[in-house]
Amino acid sequence: MLLRVSSEMQGEEADLSAIIDSAAAQKSGVAHGASLIAFADAVVDGDDESLERARAALLAAVGPEALVDAAGVVGNFQRMVRIADSTGIPLDGPVNLFTADLREDLALNAFGSAENTPQPSAPLRALARCLAPLAGYAFRIVGRLYRG
Amino acid sequence: MPEPVSFEGSPVDVREDIVAAHSLFWRRLAQAGTWWSGAQRVAIAAEVRAARACRLCGERKAALSPHAVSGEHDCSEEGRAALPDVAIDAVHRVTTDASRLGKTWLEKTLAGGISDAQYIELVDVVVAVTSIDFVCRGLGAALHPLPEPVPGEPSRVRPASARMEEAWLPMIPSGGARGSEADLWRGRTGNVIRAMSLVPEAVRDLKSLSAAHYLAVEQVTDPGVGRTLTRPQIELLAARVASLNQCFY
């Protein structure tokens, strides 16, 4: 959801299939998306040689400060996924509602941890579709309530 | 005092806030926590690294069901000396196959002799070390050497407001971070921040490392905030990593 909302704020449209299909990385719509995805794949699952190549390619594409950002984000989400999966937390209500169609499109409901989140009812999903153009605003309003 | 971590081998300079956050956690790792001693916390960290090369974990990960494969884990010396078997198994599973954990497995783990709060502190150490190690890997730097444990007694602080809600374990209610837990979040917060709130220090670790690796918790819900990477680039990486881990969240 944050990928979609932040892309829209920048006047871009991200192709979210790149999240689940590295072959679609070239058309992600995000600048240097293919290099970023190749780097994430190599850090998480790759051998040392493929990681070296992906790191060098990303460094050439985005520079040293952004490479550090990228390594930080990959490390961060190696943590966040394990927190969610090892504690059984469900998606927060507004995120669950506004991403229901997206999760279906990307087949994310097939992941085991989907069992921890009840699916929103059909009427609520229909309402969420109507309100989808306002999702960015809604996200920021909810964000002010959820101040961390 | 010299920093307990370095990024030797990295082809690029690493931001000061990342060095500081890693150093802070590494010092805390060596000390007694809320429910585990310093030696046990360092042993959990050693098991995280042992799990990545564990044959049993590899076989389980490849199996259709993680319950179909039994055997003994390849353990670290520290883990074998300081941790009960049930804790070693939990460290290995959270490290290598977290997406297939379930409530029934957790109930058996807790019945095996560790408390719910001990489990949360174990998860905190596992996920923090995982995060730090993968940042080093991404940068081509050597992993930080594990610290020497510091003697001391766990604080055994359990927040009185923690209760069972939607997750598998008690959490502090969204609007309920008050008193000695008032610094954890202001107002309401999301489930992923509350997930480890049965051990407030775990939430403090999460906030400190997330602020350096990703964004401060307060910035996450503002989609206009980025770093040198733009926010869409950051979120593309985040979503891809979640997908590679088969994480629905």
PDB file of N, CA, C and O in Angstrom, chain A residues 53-107:
ATOM      1  N   ARG A  53      27.718  -8.992  -7.675  1.00  0.00           N
ATOM      2  CA  ARG A  53      27.299  -8.375  -8.946  1.00  0.00           C
ATOM      3  C   ARG A  53      26.143  -7.399  -8.726  1.00  0.00           C
ATOM      4  O   ARG A  53      26.140  -6.283  -9.248  1.00  0.00           O
ATOM      5  N   ALA A  54      25.165  -7.825  -7.949  1.00  0.00           N
ATOM      6  CA  ALA A  54      23.984  -6.974  -7.727  1.00  0.00           C
ATOM      7  C   ALA A  54      24.364  -5.709  -6.964  1.00  0.00           C
ATOM      8  O   ALA A  54      23.853  -4.617  -7.248  1.00  0.00           O
ATOM      9  N   ARG A  55      25.281  -5.852  -6.009  1.00  0.00           N
ATOM     10  CA  ARG A  55      25.721  -4.691  -5.226  1.00  0.00           C
ATOM     11  C   ARG A  55      26.450  -3.694  -6.119  1.00  0.00           C
ATOM     12  O   ARG A  55      26.190  -2.480  -6.053  1.00  0.00           O
ATOM     13  N   ALA A  56      27.343  -4.211  -6.960  1.00  0.00           N
ATOM     14  CA  ALA A  56      28.107  -3.326  -7.843  1.00  0.00           C
ATOM     15  C   ALA A  56      27.177  -2.623  -8.833  1.00  0.00           C
ATOM     16  O   ALA A  56      27.338  -1.419  -9.107  1.00  0.00           O
ATOM     17  N   ALA A  57      26.178  -3.347  -9.342  1.00  0.00           N
ATOM     18  CA  ALA A  57      25.236  -2.739 -10.297  1.00  0.00           C
ATOM     19  C   ALA A  57      24.413  -1.651  -9.622  1.00  0.00           C
ATOM     20  O   ALA A  57      24.187  -0.578 -10.194  1.00  0.00           O
ATOM     21  N   LEU A  58      23.962  -1.920  -8.409  1.00  0.00           N
ATOM     22  CA  LEU A  58      23.149  -0.920  -7.702  1.00  0.00           C
ATOM     23  C   LEU A  58      23.991   0.301  -7.334  1.00  0.00           C
ATOM     24  O   LEU A  58      23.540   1.441  -7.451  1.00  0.00           O
ATOM     25  N   LEU A  59      25.220   0.048  -6.910  1.00  0.00           N
ATOM     26  CA  LEU A  59      26.122   1.159  -6.565  1.00  0.00           C
ATOM     27  C   LEU A  59      26.329   2.061  -7.791  1.00  0.00           C
ATOM     28  O   LEU A  59      26.273   3.293  -7.681  1.00  0.00           O
ATOM     29  N   ALA A  60      26.540   1.450  -8.943  1.00  0.00           N
ATOM     30  CA  ALA A  60      26.737   2.239 -10.169  1.00  0.00           C
ATOM     31  C   ALA A  60      25.473   3.007 -10.527  1.00  0.00           C
ATOM     32  O   ALA A  60      25.530   4.120 -11.054  1.00  0.00           O
ATOM     33  N   ALA A  61      24.312   2.419 -10.217  1.00  0.00           N
ATOM     34  CA  ALA A  61      23.042   3.043 -10.618  1.00  0.00           C
ATOM     35  C   ALA A  61      22.628   4.174  -9.696  1.00  0.00           C
ATOM     36  O   ALA A  61      22.132   5.203 -10.158  1.00  0.00           O
ATOM     37  N   VAL A  62      22.794   3.995  -8.398  1.00  0.00           N
ATOM     38  CA  VAL A  62      22.209   4.964  -7.448  1.00  0.00           C
ATOM     39  C   VAL A  62      23.227   5.652  -6.561  1.00  0.00           C
ATOM     40  O   VAL A  62      22.892   6.611  -5.863  1.00  0.00           O
ATOM     41  N   GLY A  63      24.460   5.166  -6.514  1.00  0.00           N
ATOM     42  CA  GLY A  63      25.491   5.824  -5.705  1.00  0.00           C
ATOM     43  C   GLY A  63      25.607   5.236  -4.303  1.00  0.00           C
ATOM     44  O   GLY A  63      24.761   4.456  -3.865  1.00  0.00           O
ATOM     45  N   PRO A  64      26.667   5.625  -3.576  1.00  0.00           N
ATOM     46  CA  PRO A  64      26.971   4.984  -2.292  1.00  0.00           C
ATOM     47  C   PRO A  64      25.949   5.240  -1.189  1.00  0.00           C
ATOM     48  O   PRO A  64      25.630   4.326  -0.425  1.00  0.00           O
ATOM     49  N   GLU A  65      25.422   6.456  -1.093  1.00  0.00           N
ATOM     50  CA  GLU A  65      24.470   6.723   0.001  1.00  0.00           C
ATOM     51  C   GLU A  65      23.189   5.918  -0.178  1.00  0.00           C
ATOM     52  O   GLU A  65      22.626   5.383   0.787  1.00  0.00           O
ATOM     53  N   ALA A  66      22.729   5.829  -1.416  1.00  0.00           N
ATOM     54  CA  ALA A  66      21.501   5.068  -1.666  1.00  0.00           C
ATOM     55  C   ALA A  66      21.735   3.557  -1.508  1.00  0.00           C
ATOM     56  O   ALA A  66      20.820   2.826  -1.126  1.00  0.00           O
ATOM     57  N   LEU A  67      22.956   3.095  -1.795  1.00  0.00           N
ATOM     58  CA  LEU A  67      23.261   1.678  -1.552  1.00  0.00           C
ATOM     59  C   LEU A  67      23.128   1.368  -0.060  1.00  0.00           C
ATOM     60  O   LEU A  67      22.573   0.328   0.322  1.00  0.00           O
ATOM     61  N   VAL A  68      23.619   2.272   0.767  1.00  0.00           N
ATOM     62  CA  VAL A  68      23.489   2.080   2.218  1.00  0.00           C
ATOM     63  C   VAL A  68      22.014   2.075   2.611  1.00  0.00           C
ATOM     64  O   VAL A  68      21.564   1.233   3.408  1.00  0.00           O
ATOM     65  N   ASP A  69      21.245   3.001   2.038  1.00  0.00           N
ATOM     66  CA  ASP A  69      19.794   2.996   2.300  1.00  0.00           C
ATOM     67  C   ASP A  69      19.194   1.632   1.943  1.00  0.00           C
ATOM     68  O   ASP A  69      18.390   1.076   2.696  1.00  0.00           O
ATOM     69  N   ALA A  70      19.575   1.129   0.773  1.00  0.00           N
ATOM     70  CA  ALA A  70      18.985  -0.128   0.286  1.00  0.00           C
ATOM     71  C   ALA A  70      19.332  -1.297   1.208  1.00  0.00           C
ATOM     72  O   ALA A  70      18.462  -2.113   1.542  1.00  0.00           O
ATOM     73  N   ALA A  71      20.581  -1.366   1.629  1.00  0.00           N
ATOM     74  CA  ALA A  71      20.972  -2.454   2.541  1.00  0.00           C
ATOM     75  C   ALA A  71      20.201  -2.341   3.851  1.00  0.00           C
ATOM     76  O   ALA A  71      19.764  -3.353   4.425  1.00  0.00           O
ATOM     77  N   GLY A  72      20.015  -1.111   4.320  1.00  0.00           N
ATOM     78  CA  GLY A  72      19.256  -0.898   5.558  1.00  0.00           C
ATOM     79  C   GLY A  72      17.819  -1.374   5.421  1.00  0.00           C
ATOM     80  O   GLY A  72      17.295  -2.060   6.301  1.00  0.00           O
ATOM     81  N   VAL A  73      17.181  -1.031   4.305  1.00  0.00           N
ATOM     82  CA  VAL A  73      15.774  -1.407   4.125  1.00  0.00           C
ATOM     83  C   VAL A  73      15.636  -2.925   4.017  1.00  0.00           C
ATOM     84  O   VAL A  73      14.738  -3.519   4.626  1.00  0.00           O
ATOM     85  N   VAL A  74      16.525  -3.562   3.276  1.00  0.00           N
ATOM     86  CA  VAL A  74      16.444  -5.026   3.168  1.00  0.00           C
ATOM     87  C   VAL A  74      16.613  -5.654   4.557  1.00  0.00           C
ATOM     88  O   VAL A  74      15.835  -6.526   4.958  1.00  0.00           O
ATOM     89  N   GLY A  75      17.599  -5.188   5.304  1.00  0.00           N
ATOM     90  CA  GLY A  75      17.797  -5.717   6.657  1.00  0.00           C
ATOM     91  C   GLY A  75      16.582  -5.475   7.529  1.00  0.00           C
ATOM     92  O   GLY A  75      16.147  -6.349   8.279  1.00  0.00           O
ATOM     93  N   ASN A  76      16.015  -4.285   7.412  1.00  0.00           N
ATOM     94  CA  ASN A  76      14.856  -3.947   8.241  1.00  0.00           C
ATOM     95  C   ASN A  76      13.692  -4.894   7.997  1.00  0.00           C
ATOM     96  O   ASN A  76      13.044  -5.365   8.933  1.00  0.00           O
ATOM     97  N   PHE A  77      13.438  -5.204   6.728  1.00  0.00           N
ATOM     98  CA  PHE A  77      12.266  -6.036   6.445  1.00  0.00           C
ATOM     99  C   PHE A  77      12.550  -7.522   6.612  1.00  0.00           C
ATOM    100  O   PHE A  77      11.608  -8.309   6.769  1.00  0.00           O
ATOM    101  N   GLN A  78      13.811  -7.905   6.671  1.00  0.00           N
ATOM    102  CA  GLN A  78      14.116  -9.260   7.127  1.00  0.00           C
ATOM    103  C   GLN A  78      13.695  -9.413   8.600  1.00  0.00           C
ATOM    104  O   GLN A  78      13.406 -10.507   9.060  1.00  0.00           O
ATOM    105  N   ARG A  79      13.678  -8.297   9.309  1.00  0.00           N
ATOM    106  CA  ARG A  79      13.211  -8.330  10.704  1.00  0.00           C
ATOM    107  C   ARG A  79      11.692  -8.259  10.783  1.00  0.00           C
ATOM    108  O   ARG A  79      11.065  -9.064  11.470  1.00  0.00           O
ATOM    109  N   MET A  80      11.096  -7.288  10.073  1.00  0.00           N
ATOM    110  CA  MET A  80       9.664  -7.051  10.254  1.00  0.00           C
ATOM    111  C   MET A  80       8.826  -8.278   9.888  1.00  0.00           C
ATOM    112  O   MET A  80       7.837  -8.581  10.553  1.00  0.00           O
ATOM    113  N   VAL A  81       9.225  -8.975   8.819  1.00  0.00           N
ATOM    114  CA  VAL A  81       8.435 -10.147   8.420  1.00  0.00           C
ATOM    115  C   VAL A  81       8.469 -11.224   9.512  1.00  0.00           C
ATOM    116  O   VAL A  81       7.465 -11.898   9.762  1.00  0.00           O
ATOM    117  N   ARG A  82       9.609 -11.361  10.169  1.00  0.00           N
ATOM    118  CA  ARG A  82       9.716 -12.385  11.219  1.00  0.00           C
ATOM    119  C   ARG A  82       8.938 -11.990  12.468  1.00  0.00           C
ATOM    120  O   ARG A  82       8.404 -12.853  13.175  1.00  0.00           O
ATOM    121  N   ILE A  83       8.872 -10.695  12.763  1.00  0.00           N
ATOM    122  CA  ILE A  83       8.044 -10.258  13.898  1.00  0.00           C
ATOM    123  C   ILE A  83       6.587 -10.627  13.619  1.00  0.00           C
ATOM    124  O   ILE A  83       5.902 -11.214  14.466  1.00  0.00           O
ATOM    125  N   ALA A  84       6.112 -10.274  12.440  1.00  0.00           N
ATOM    126  CA  ALA A  84       4.703 -10.549  12.109  1.00  0.00           C
ATOM    127  C   ALA A  84       4.420 -12.054  12.130  1.00  0.00           C
ATOM    128  O   ALA A  84       3.432 -12.501  12.722  1.00  0.00           O
ATOM    129  N   ASP A  85       5.298 -12.826  11.513  1.00  0.00           N
ATOM    130  CA  ASP A  85       5.032 -14.259  11.374  1.00  0.00           C
ATOM    131  C   ASP A  85       5.201 -15.032  12.678  1.00  0.00           C
ATOM    132  O   ASP A  85       4.607 -16.094  12.856  1.00  0.00           O
ATOM    133  N   SER A  86       6.006 -14.535  13.586  1.00  0.00           N
ATOM    134  CA  SER A  86       6.253 -15.292  14.824  1.00  0.00           C
ATOM    135  C   SER A  86       5.334 -14.867  15.966  1.00  0.00           C
ATOM    136  O   SER A  86       5.367 -15.483  17.035  1.00  0.00           O
ATOM    137  N   THR A  87       4.521 -13.827  15.745  1.00  0.00           N
ATOM    138  CA  THR A  87       3.592 -13.397  16.795  1.00  0.00           C
ATOM    139  C   THR A  87       2.135 -13.527  16.371  1.00  0.00           C
ATOM    140  O   THR A  87       1.243 -13.341  17.200  1.00  0.00           O
ATOM    141  N   GLY A  88       1.889 -13.801  15.094  1.00  0.00           N
ATOM    142  CA  GLY A  88       0.516 -14.025  14.638  1.00  0.00           C
ATOM    143  C   GLY A  88      -0.338 -12.776  14.590  1.00  0.00           C
ATOM    144  O   GLY A  88      -1.577 -12.877  14.651  1.00  0.00           O
ATOM    145  N   ILE A  89       0.267 -11.614  14.443  1.00  0.00           N
ATOM    146  CA  ILE A  89      -0.546 -10.396  14.380  1.00  0.00           C
ATOM    147  C   ILE A  89      -1.301 -10.344  13.049  1.00  0.00           C
ATOM    148  O   ILE A  89      -0.779 -10.745  12.011  1.00  0.00           O
ATOM    149  N   PRO A  90      -2.532  -9.829  13.094  1.00  0.00           N
ATOM    150  CA  PRO A  90      -3.250  -9.607  11.834  1.00  0.00           C
ATOM    151  C   PRO A  90      -2.891  -8.242  11.245  1.00  0.00           C
ATOM    152  O   PRO A  90      -2.327  -7.392  11.945  1.00  0.00           O
ATOM    153  N   LEU A  91      -3.214  -8.044   9.967  1.00  0.00           N
ATOM    154  CA  LEU A  91      -3.091  -6.708   9.378  1.00  0.00           C
ATOM    155  C   LEU A  91      -3.983  -5.746  10.153  1.00  0.00           C
ATOM    156  O   LEU A  91      -5.077  -6.123  10.588  1.00  0.00           O
ATOM    157  N   ASP A  92      -3.561  -4.493  10.273  1.00  0.00           N
ATOM    158  CA  ASP A  92      -4.410  -3.485  10.897  1.00  0.00           C
ATOM    159  C   ASP A  92      -5.640  -3.253  10.019  1.00  0.00           C
ATOM    160  O   ASP A  92      -5.559  -3.322   8.782  1.00  0.00           O
ATOM    161  N   GLY A  93      -6.776  -2.938  10.651  1.00  0.00           N
ATOM    162  CA  GLY A  93      -8.055  -2.852   9.963  1.00  0.00           C
ATOM    163  C   GLY A  93      -8.052  -2.042   8.675  1.00  0.00           C
ATOM    164  O   GLY A  93      -8.450  -2.555   7.610  1.00  0.00           O
ATOM    165  N   PRO A  94      -7.613  -0.767   8.699  1.00  0.00           N
ATOM    166  CA  PRO A  94      -7.680   0.029   7.465  1.00  0.00           C
ATOM    167  C   PRO A  94      -6.806  -0.550   6.349  1.00  0.00           C
ATOM    168  O   PRO A  94      -7.192  -0.530   5.176  1.00  0.00           O
ATOM    169  N   VAL A  95      -5.633  -1.065   6.702  1.00  0.00           N
ATOM    170  CA  VAL A  95      -4.747  -1.652   5.686  1.00  0.00           C
ATOM    171  C   VAL A  95      -5.387  -2.913   5.118  1.00  0.00           C
ATOM    172  O   VAL A  95      -5.385  -3.148   3.901  1.00  0.00           O
ATOM    173  N   ASN A  96      -5.974  -3.716   6.000  1.00  0.00           N
ATOM    174  CA  ASN A  96      -6.655  -4.939   5.564  1.00  0.00           C
ATOM    175  C   ASN A  96      -7.741  -4.602   4.548  1.00  0.00           C
ATOM    176  O   ASN A  96      -7.851  -5.229   3.495  1.00  0.00           O
ATOM    177  N   LEU A  97      -8.512  -3.559   4.851  1.00  0.00           N
ATOM    178  CA  LEU A  97      -9.630  -3.187   3.988  1.00  0.00           C
ATOM    179  C   LEU A  97      -9.146  -2.660   2.637  1.00  0.00           C
ATOM    180  O   LEU A  97      -9.599  -3.113   1.583  1.00  0.00           O
ATOM    181  N   PHE A  98      -8.211  -1.726   2.666  1.00  0.00           N
ATOM    182  CA  PHE A  98      -7.824  -1.056   1.422  1.00  0.00           C
ATOM    183  C   PHE A  98      -6.893  -1.897   0.542  1.00  0.00           C
ATOM    184  O   PHE A  98      -6.654  -1.541  -0.606  1.00  0.00           O
ATOM    185  N   THR A  99      -6.351  -2.972   1.079  1.00  0.00           N
ATOM    186  CA  THR A  99      -5.448  -3.790   0.262  1.00  0.00           C
ATOM    187  C   THR A  99      -6.052  -5.153  -0.091  1.00  0.00           C
ATOM    188  O   THR A  99      -5.363  -6.002  -0.647  1.00  0.00           O
ATOM    189  N   ALA A 100      -7.332  -5.350   0.221  1.00  0.00           N
ATOM    190  CA  ALA A 100      -7.943  -6.677   0.005  1.00  0.00           C
ATOM    191  C   ALA A 100      -7.868  -7.092  -1.470  1.00  0.00           C
ATOM    192  O   ALA A 100      -7.470  -8.223  -1.792  1.00  0.00           O
ATOM    193  N   ASP A 101      -8.231  -6.186  -2.371  1.00  0.00           N
ATOM    194  CA  ASP A 101      -8.196  -6.530  -3.798  1.00  0.00           C
ATOM    195  C   ASP A 101      -6.768  -6.751  -4.278  1.00  0.00           C
ATOM    196  O   ASP A 101      -6.495  -7.679  -5.048  1.00  0.00           O
ATOM    197  N   LEU A 102      -5.877  -5.897  -3.808  1.00  0.00           N
ATOM    198  CA  LEU A 102      -4.467  -6.012  -4.209  1.00  0.00           C
ATOM    199  C   LEU A 102      -3.891  -7.355  -3.778  1.00  0.00           C
ATOM    200  O   LEU A 102      -3.200  -8.033  -4.546  1.00  0.00           O
ATOM    201  N   ARG A 103      -4.202  -7.777  -2.556  1.00  0.00           N
ATOM    202  CA  ARG A 103      -3.680  -9.058  -2.057  1.00  0.00           C
ATOM    203  C   ARG A 103      -4.204 -10.216  -2.888  1.00  0.00           C
ATOM    204  O   ARG A 103      -3.492 -11.178  -3.147  1.00  0.00           O
ATOM    205  N   GLU A 104      -5.453 -10.077  -3.316  1.00  0.00           N
ATOM    206  CA  GLU A 104      -6.028 -11.121  -4.156  1.00  0.00           C
ATOM    207  C   GLU A 104      -5.337 -11.137  -5.518  1.00  0.00           C
ATOM    208  O   GLU A 104      -4.957 -12.200  -6.021  1.00  0.00           O
ATOM    209  N   ASP A 105      -5.164  -9.954  -6.104  1.00  0.00           N
ATOM    210  CA  ASP A 105      -4.516  -9.870  -7.427  1.00  0.00           C
ATOM    211  C   ASP A 105      -3.111 -10.465  -7.400  1.00  0.00           C
ATOM    212  O   ASP A 105      -2.671 -11.089  -8.367  1.00  0.00           O
ATOM    213  N   LEU A 106      -2.382 -10.238  -6.318  1.00  0.00           N
ATOM    214  CA  LEU A 106      -0.987 -10.699  -6.236  1.00  0.00           C
ATOM    215  C   LEU A 106      -0.873 -12.087  -5.611  1.00  0.00           C
ATOM    216  O   LEU A 106       0.232 -12.578  -5.392  1.00  0.00           O
ATOM    217  N   ALA A 107      -2.017 -12.696  -5.300  1.00  0.00           N
ATOM    218  CA  ALA A 107      -2.060 -14.048  -4.705  1.00  0.00           C
ATOM    219  C   ALA A 107      -1.353 -14.109  -3.352  1.00  0.00           C
ATOM    220  O   ALA A 107      -0.828 -15.151  -2.961  1.00  0.00           O
TER     221      ALA A 107
END
